[in-house]
Short mmCIF file of C-alpha atoms and ligand atoms in Angstrom, two decimals:
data_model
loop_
_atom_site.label_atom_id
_atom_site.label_comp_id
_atom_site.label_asym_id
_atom_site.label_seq_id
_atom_site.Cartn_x
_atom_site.Cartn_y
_atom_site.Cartn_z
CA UNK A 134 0.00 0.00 0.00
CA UNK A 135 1.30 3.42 -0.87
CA UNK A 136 2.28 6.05 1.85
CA UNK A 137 -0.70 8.26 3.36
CA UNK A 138 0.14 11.69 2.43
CA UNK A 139 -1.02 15.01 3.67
CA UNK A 140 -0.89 17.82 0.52
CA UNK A 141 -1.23 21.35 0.70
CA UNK A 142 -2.95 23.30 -1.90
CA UNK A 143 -2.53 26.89 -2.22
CA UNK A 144 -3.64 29.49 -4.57
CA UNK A 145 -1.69 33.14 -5.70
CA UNK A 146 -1.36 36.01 -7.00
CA UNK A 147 -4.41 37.71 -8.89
CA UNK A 148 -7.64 35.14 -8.83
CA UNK A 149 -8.98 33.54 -11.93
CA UNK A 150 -12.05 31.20 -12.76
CA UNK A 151 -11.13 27.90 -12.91
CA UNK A 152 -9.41 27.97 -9.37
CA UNK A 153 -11.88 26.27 -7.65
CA UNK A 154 -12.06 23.15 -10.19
CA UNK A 155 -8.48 22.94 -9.78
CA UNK A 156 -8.96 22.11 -5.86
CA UNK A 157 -12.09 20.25 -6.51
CA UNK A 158 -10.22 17.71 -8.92
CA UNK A 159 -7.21 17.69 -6.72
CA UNK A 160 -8.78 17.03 -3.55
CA UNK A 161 -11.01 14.41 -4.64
CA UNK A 162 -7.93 12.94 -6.55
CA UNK A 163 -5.68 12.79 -3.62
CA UNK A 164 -9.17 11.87 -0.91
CA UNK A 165 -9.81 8.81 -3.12
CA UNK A 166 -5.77 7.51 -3.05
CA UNK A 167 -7.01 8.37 0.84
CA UNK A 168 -4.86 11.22 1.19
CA UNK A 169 -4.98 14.02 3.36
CA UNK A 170 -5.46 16.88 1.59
CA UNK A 171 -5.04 20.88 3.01
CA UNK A 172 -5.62 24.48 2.03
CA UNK A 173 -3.38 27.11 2.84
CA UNK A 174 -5.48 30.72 2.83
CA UNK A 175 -4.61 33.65 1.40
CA UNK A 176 -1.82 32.50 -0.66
CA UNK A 177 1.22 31.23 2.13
CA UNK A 178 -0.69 33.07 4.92
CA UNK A 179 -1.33 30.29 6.72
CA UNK A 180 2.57 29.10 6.83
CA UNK A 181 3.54 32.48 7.78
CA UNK A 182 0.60 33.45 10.17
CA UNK A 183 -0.90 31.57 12.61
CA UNK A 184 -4.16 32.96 13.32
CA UNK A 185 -4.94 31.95 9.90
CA UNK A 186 -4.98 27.83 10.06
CA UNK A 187 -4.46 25.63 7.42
CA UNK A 188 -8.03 24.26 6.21
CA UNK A 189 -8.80 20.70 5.95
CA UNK A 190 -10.39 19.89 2.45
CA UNK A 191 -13.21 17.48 2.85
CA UNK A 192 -15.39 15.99 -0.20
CA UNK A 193 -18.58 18.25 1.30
CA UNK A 194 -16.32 21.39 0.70
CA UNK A 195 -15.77 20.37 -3.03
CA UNK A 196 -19.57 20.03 -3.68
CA UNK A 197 -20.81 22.65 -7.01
CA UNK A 198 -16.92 24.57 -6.82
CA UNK A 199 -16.46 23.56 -10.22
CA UNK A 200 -18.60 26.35 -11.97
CA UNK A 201 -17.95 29.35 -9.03
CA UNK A 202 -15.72 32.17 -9.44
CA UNK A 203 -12.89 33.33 -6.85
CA UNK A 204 -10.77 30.80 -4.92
CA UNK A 205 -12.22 28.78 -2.02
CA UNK A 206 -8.81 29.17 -0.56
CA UNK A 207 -8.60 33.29 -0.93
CA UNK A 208 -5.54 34.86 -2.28
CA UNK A 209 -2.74 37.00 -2.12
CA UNK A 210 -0.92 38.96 -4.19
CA UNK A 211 1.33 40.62 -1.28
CA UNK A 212 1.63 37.46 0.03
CA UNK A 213 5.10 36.79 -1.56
CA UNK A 214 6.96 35.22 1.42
CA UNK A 215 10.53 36.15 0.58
CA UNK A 216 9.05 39.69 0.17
CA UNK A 217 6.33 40.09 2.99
CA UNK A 218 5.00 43.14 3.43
CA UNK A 219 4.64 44.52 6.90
CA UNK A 220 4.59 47.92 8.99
CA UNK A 221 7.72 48.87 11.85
CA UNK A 222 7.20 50.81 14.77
CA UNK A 223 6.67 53.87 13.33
CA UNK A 224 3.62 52.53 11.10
CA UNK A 225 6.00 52.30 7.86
CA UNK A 226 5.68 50.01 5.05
CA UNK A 227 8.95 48.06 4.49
CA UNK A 228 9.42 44.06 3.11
CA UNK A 229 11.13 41.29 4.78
CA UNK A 230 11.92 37.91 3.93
CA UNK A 231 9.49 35.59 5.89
CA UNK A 232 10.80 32.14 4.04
CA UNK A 233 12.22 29.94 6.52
CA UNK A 234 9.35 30.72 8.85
CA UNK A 235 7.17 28.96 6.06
CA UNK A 236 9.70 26.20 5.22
CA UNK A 237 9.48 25.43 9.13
CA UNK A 238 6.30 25.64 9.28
CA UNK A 239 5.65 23.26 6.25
CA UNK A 240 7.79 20.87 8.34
CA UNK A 241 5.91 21.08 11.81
CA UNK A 242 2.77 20.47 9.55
CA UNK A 243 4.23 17.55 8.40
CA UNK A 244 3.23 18.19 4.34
CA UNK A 245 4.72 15.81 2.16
CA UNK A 246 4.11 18.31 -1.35
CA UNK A 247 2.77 21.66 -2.05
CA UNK A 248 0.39 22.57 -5.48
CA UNK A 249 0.90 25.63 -6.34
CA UNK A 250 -1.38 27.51 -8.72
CA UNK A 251 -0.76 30.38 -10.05
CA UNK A 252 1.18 32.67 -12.57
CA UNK A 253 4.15 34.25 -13.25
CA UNK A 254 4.78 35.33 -9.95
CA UNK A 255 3.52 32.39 -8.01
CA UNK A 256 5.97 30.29 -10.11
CA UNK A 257 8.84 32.56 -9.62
CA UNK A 258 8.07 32.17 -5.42
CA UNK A 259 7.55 28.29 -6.11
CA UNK A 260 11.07 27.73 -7.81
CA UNK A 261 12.49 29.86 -4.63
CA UNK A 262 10.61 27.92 -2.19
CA UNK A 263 11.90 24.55 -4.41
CA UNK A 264 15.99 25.74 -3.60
CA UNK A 265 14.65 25.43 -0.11
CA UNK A 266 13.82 21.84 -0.20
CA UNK A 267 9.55 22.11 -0.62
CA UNK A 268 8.55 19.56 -3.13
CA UNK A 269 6.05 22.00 -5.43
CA UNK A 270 3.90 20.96 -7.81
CA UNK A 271 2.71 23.74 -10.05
CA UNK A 272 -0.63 24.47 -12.38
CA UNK A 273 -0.57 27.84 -14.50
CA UNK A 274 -3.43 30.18 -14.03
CA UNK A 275 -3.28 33.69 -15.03
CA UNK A 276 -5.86 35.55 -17.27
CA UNK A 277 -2.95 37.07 -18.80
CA UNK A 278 -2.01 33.39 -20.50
CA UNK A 279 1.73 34.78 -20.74
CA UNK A 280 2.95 31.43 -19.00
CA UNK A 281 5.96 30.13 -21.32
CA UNK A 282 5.66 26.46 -22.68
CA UNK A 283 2.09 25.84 -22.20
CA UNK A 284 -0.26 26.72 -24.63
CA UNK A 285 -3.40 27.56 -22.01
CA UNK A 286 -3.49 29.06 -18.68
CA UNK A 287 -6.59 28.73 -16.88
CA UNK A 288 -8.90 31.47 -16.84
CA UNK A 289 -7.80 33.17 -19.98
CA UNK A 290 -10.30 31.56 -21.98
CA UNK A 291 -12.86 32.93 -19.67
CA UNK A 292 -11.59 36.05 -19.56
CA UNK A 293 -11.80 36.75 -23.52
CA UNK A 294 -15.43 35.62 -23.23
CA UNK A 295 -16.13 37.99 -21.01
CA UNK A 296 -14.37 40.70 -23.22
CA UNK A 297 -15.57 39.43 -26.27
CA UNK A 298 -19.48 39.85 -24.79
CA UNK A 299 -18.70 43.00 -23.25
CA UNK A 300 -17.21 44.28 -26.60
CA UNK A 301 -19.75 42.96 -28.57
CA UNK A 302 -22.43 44.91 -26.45
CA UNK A 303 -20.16 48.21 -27.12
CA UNK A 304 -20.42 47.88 -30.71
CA UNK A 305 -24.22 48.14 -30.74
CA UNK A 306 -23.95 51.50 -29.00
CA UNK A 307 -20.79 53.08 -30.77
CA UNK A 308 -22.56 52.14 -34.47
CA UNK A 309 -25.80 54.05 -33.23
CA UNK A 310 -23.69 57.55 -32.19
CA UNK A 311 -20.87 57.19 -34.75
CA UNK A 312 -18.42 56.86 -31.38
CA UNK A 313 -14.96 55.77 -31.58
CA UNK A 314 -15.20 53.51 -28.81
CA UNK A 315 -11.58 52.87 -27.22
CA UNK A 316 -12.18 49.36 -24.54
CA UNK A 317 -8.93 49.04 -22.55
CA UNK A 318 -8.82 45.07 -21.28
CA UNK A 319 -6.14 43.09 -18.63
CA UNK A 320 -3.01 41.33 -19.46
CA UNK A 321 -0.26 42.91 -18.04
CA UNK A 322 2.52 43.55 -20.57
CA UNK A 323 1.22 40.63 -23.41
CA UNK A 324 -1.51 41.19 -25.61
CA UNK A 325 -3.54 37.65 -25.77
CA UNK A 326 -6.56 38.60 -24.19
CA UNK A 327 -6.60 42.16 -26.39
CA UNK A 328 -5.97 40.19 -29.56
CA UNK A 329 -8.13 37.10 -28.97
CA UNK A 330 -11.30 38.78 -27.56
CA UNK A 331 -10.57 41.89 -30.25
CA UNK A 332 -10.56 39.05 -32.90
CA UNK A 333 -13.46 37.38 -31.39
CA UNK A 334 -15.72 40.89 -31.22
CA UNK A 335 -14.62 41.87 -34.94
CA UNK A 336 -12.79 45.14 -33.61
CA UNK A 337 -11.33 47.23 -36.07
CA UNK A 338 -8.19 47.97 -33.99
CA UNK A 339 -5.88 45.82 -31.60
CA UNK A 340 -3.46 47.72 -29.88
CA UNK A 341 -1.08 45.27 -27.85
CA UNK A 342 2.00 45.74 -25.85
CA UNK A 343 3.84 43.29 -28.61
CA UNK A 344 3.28 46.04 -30.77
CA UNK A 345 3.78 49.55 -30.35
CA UNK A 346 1.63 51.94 -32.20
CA UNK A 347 1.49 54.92 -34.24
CA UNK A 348 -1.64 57.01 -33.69
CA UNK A 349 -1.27 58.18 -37.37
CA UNK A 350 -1.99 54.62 -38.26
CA UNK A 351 -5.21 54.64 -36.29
CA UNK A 352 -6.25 57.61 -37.80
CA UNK A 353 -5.93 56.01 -41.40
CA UNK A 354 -7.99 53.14 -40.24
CA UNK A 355 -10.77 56.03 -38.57
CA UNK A 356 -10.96 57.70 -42.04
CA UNK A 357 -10.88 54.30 -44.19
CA UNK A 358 -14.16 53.06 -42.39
CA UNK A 359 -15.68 56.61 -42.52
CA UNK A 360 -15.13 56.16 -46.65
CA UNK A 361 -16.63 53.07 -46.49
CA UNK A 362 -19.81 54.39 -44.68
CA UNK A 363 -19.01 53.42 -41.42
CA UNK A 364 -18.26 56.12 -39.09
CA UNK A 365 -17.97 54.14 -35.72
CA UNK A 366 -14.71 52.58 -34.90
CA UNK A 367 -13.86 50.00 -32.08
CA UNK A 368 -10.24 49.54 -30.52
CA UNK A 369 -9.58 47.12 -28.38
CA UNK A 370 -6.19 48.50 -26.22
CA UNK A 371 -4.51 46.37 -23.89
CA UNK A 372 -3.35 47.67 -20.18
CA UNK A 373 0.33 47.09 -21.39
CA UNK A 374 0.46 48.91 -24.75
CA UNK A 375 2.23 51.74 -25.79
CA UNK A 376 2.53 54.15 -28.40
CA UNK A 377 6.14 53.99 -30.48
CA UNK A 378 8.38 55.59 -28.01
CA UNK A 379 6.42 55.84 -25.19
CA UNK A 380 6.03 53.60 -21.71
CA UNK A 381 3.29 51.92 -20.41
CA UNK A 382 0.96 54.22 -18.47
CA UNK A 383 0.70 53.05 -14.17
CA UNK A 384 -1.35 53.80 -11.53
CA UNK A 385 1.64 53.61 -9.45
CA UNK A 386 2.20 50.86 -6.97
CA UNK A 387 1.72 49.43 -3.57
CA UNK A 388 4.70 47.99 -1.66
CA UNK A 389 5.13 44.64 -1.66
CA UNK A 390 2.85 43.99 -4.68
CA UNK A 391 3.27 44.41 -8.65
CA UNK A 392 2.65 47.44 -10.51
CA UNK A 393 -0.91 48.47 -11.45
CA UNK A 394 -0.97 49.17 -14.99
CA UNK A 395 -4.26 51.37 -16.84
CA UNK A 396 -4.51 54.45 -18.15
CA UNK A 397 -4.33 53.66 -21.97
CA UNK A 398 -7.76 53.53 -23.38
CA UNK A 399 -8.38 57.08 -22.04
CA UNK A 400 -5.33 58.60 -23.46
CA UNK A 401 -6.03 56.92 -26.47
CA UNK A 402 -9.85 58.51 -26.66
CA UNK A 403 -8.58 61.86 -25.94
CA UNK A 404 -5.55 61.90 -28.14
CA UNK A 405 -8.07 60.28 -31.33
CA UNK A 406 -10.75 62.87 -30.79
CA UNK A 407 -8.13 65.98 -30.55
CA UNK A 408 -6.61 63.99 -34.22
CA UNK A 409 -9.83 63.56 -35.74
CA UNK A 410 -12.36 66.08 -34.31
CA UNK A 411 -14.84 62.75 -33.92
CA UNK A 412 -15.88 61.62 -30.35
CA UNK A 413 -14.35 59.06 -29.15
CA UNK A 414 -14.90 57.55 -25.09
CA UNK A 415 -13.09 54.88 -23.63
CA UNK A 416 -14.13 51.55 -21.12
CA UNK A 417 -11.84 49.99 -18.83
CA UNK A 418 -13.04 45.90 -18.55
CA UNK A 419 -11.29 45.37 -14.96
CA UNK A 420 -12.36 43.28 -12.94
CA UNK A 421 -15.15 42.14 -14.52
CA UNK A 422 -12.32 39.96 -16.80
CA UNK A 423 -11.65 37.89 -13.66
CA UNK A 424 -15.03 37.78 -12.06
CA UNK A 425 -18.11 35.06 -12.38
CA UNK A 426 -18.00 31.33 -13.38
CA UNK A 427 -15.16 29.54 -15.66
CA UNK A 428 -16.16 29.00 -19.46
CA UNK A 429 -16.59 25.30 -20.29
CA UNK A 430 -13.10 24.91 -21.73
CA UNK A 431 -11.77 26.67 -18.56
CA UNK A 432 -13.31 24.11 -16.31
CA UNK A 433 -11.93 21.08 -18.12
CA UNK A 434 -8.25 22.34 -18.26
CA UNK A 435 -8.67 23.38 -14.25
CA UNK A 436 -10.10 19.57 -13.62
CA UNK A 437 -7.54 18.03 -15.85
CA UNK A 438 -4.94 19.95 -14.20
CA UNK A 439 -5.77 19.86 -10.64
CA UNK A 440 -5.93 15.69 -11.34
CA UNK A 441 -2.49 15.53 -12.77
CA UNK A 442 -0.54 17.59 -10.27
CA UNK A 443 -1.99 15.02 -7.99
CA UNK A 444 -0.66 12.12 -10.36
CA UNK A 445 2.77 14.01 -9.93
CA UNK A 446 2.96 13.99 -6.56
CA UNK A 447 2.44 10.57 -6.43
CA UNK A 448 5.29 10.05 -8.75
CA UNK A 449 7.36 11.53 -6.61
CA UNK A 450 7.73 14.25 -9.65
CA UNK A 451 8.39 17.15 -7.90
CA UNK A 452 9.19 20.62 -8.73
CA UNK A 453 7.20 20.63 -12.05
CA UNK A 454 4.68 22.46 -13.49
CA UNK A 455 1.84 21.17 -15.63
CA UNK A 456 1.17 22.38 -18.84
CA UNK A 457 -1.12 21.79 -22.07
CA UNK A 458 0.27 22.02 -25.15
CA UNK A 459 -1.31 20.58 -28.67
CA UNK A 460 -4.37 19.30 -26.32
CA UNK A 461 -2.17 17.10 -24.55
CA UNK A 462 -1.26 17.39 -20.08
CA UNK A 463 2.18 17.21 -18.90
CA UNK A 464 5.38 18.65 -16.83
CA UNK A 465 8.23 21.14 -17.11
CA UNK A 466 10.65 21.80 -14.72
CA UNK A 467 8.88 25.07 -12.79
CA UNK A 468 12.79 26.76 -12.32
CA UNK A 469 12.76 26.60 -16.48
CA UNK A 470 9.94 29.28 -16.90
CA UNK A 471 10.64 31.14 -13.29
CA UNK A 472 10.72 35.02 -14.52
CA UNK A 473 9.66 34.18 -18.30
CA UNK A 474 6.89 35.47 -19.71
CA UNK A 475 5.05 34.12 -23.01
CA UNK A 476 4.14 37.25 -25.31
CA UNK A 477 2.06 37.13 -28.44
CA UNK A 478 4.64 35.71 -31.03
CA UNK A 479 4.30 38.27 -33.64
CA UNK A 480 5.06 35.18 -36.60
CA UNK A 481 2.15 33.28 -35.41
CA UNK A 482 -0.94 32.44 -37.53
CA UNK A 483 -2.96 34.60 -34.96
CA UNK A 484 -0.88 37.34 -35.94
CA UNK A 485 -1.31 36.76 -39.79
CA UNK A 486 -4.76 35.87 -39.81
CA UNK A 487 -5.61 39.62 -37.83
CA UNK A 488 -3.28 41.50 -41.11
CA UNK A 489 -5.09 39.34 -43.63
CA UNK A 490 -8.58 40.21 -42.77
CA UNK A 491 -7.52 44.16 -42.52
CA UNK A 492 -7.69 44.42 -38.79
CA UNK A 493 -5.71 47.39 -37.50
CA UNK A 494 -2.56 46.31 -35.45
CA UNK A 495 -1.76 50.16 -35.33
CA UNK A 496 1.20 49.68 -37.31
O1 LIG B 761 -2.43 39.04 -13.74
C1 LIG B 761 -3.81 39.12 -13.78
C2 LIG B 761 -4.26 40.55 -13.76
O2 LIG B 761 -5.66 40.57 -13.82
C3 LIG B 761 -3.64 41.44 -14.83
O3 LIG B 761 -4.23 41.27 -16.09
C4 LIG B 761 -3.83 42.80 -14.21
O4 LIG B 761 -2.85 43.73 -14.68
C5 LIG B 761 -3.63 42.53 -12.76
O5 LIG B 761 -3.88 41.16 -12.55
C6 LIG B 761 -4.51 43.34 -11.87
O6 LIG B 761 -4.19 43.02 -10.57
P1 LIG B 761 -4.97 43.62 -9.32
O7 LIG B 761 -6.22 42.84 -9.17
O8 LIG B 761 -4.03 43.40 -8.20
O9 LIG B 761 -5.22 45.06 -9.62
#
């Protein structure tokens, strides 16, 4: 008979649906090999704070989790333990490295593995935490999908639905008052969701941090549709993009956490109407990206996911993360993509099939 183990699940950084099917496949995966299987809150809070306990995932807990939102587990993204946020004596925000705290605490709780899910930054913690002897299992989830070597992350397919929709509904209104209509959407500093869910909506323009653009450009693309009889125009712009020259615009940043980035889509409204003398407003997604229950195809690659970190712990494969690529699961060593990011490659057929059918890259 195999050894009993006890596994701790933990999610990071910026939520995204499909979370909770992740721990629903996992912990029923590892209940039925009659493991014992635990959540750690708020990221690593419970390893580095003890009046917030680990969790102990039971099948009741796991019942209808697939199609909800959020994380069961809550999250953190100032929860990076090598760079923990806290206040000194004189109420001062400083950062200090809270690591071997966890590692010992890990230890005491006698865990036998760690899955991790989470992005960029969660994997960049996990191969830290993996130098200090924690067997980690990773699964990729960011909205952003700019995880190298897998060809999904979960909650990005969501996410452009949600754009796509919301775009959709935003072309109704900017054809009836001949708007420009400028819709800023996530994804940090790569431009899948822009592209995909500007694809998706048939937007006219997709402006993405692969590629920077020249508002001159734009304006030939305003005044083409306006000799063609259409005098609306929808850009899709993502958070990261910037004009040739210029830097991506911030909302400045809170210690111990990553930039914000937004800004664009207004500056982009403004700077088209003072060009072209037409109105043009802009729409910042947010939130509303992240928010609500995973798409179908979300929900599978969460399940599938959450089931095969637990088929890596069992094989003692540690220190991977899973990833999808051509349809099919498996593992890479997590160290291998720590502080990579996957941009839009600008050779792809994506790429081509946007220039072929005349949509605006704003080059
Ligand atoms: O990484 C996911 C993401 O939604 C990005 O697209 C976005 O820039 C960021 O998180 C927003 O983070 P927060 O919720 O902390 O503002």
């Amino acid at each position: 008979m195999s050894k009993k183990l006890r596994v701790a699940i933990n999610t990071g950084g910026g939520d995204a649906p499909g979370l909770n099917a992740v721990i629903r496949a996992a912990t029923l995966a590892g209940l039925n090999k009659g493991w014992e299987m635990v959540g750690i809150r708020n990221g690593y809070r419970s390893l580095t704070d003890e009046s917030t306990p680990l969790v102990t995932l039971t099948r009741d807990m796991m019942r209808g989790i697939t199609m909800m939102g959020g994380t069961i587990l809550g999250t953190a993204n100032r929860g990076n333990p090598f760079e923990m946020p806290y206040q000194d004596k004189d109420g001062n925000w400083d950062v200090r490295d809270e690591s071997d705290q966890l590692v010992a605490r890990f230890q005491e709780e006698n865990l036998d593995a760690l899955i991790a899910i989470g992005g960029d930054g969660s994997m960049y913690i996990a191969s830290k935490l993996i130098e200090k002897g924690i067997p980690v299992v990773g699964v990729p989830k960011t909205i952003d999908n700019d995880l190298p070597r897998t060809d999904y992350t979960l909650g990005f397919d969501t996410a452009v639905t949600i754009a796509t929709e919301a775009i959709d509904r935003i072309t109704t209104t900017a054809e009836s008052h001949d708007r420009i209509m400028v819709i800023e959407v996530m994804g940090r500093y790569a431009g899948w969701i822009a592209l995909h869910s500007g694809l998706a909506s048939t937007a006219d323009v997709v402006l993405i941090p692969e590629i920077p653009f020249d508002y001159e450009k734009i304006v030939e693309k305003i005044n083409l549709r306006a000799s063609r009889g259409r005098n609306y125009t929808m850009i899709v712009v993502a958070e990261g993009a910037t004009e040739k020259g210029g830097n991506v615009l911030t909302k400045g940043k809170v210690i111990g956490q990553a930039e914000q980035l937004g800004g664009i889509a207004e500056r982009v409204a403004k700077t088209l109407t003072e060009m072209t003398g037409r109105e043009a407003r802009s729409v910042v997604l947010g939130h509303l990206q992240r928010g609500g229950s995973p798409t179908n195809f979300d929900r599978i690659i969460s399940l599938r996911a959450g089931a095969e970190a637990v088929r890596a712990v069992e094989d003692g494969d540690f220190n991977k993360l899973i990833i999808f690529q051509g349809n099919k699961v498996s593992r890479i060593p997590i160290p291998e993509i720590a502080g990579q990011m996957k941009k839009v490659p600008l050779d792809g057929d994506t790429i081509a099939t946007a220039r072929d059918i005349g949509l605006n890259l704003g080059d």
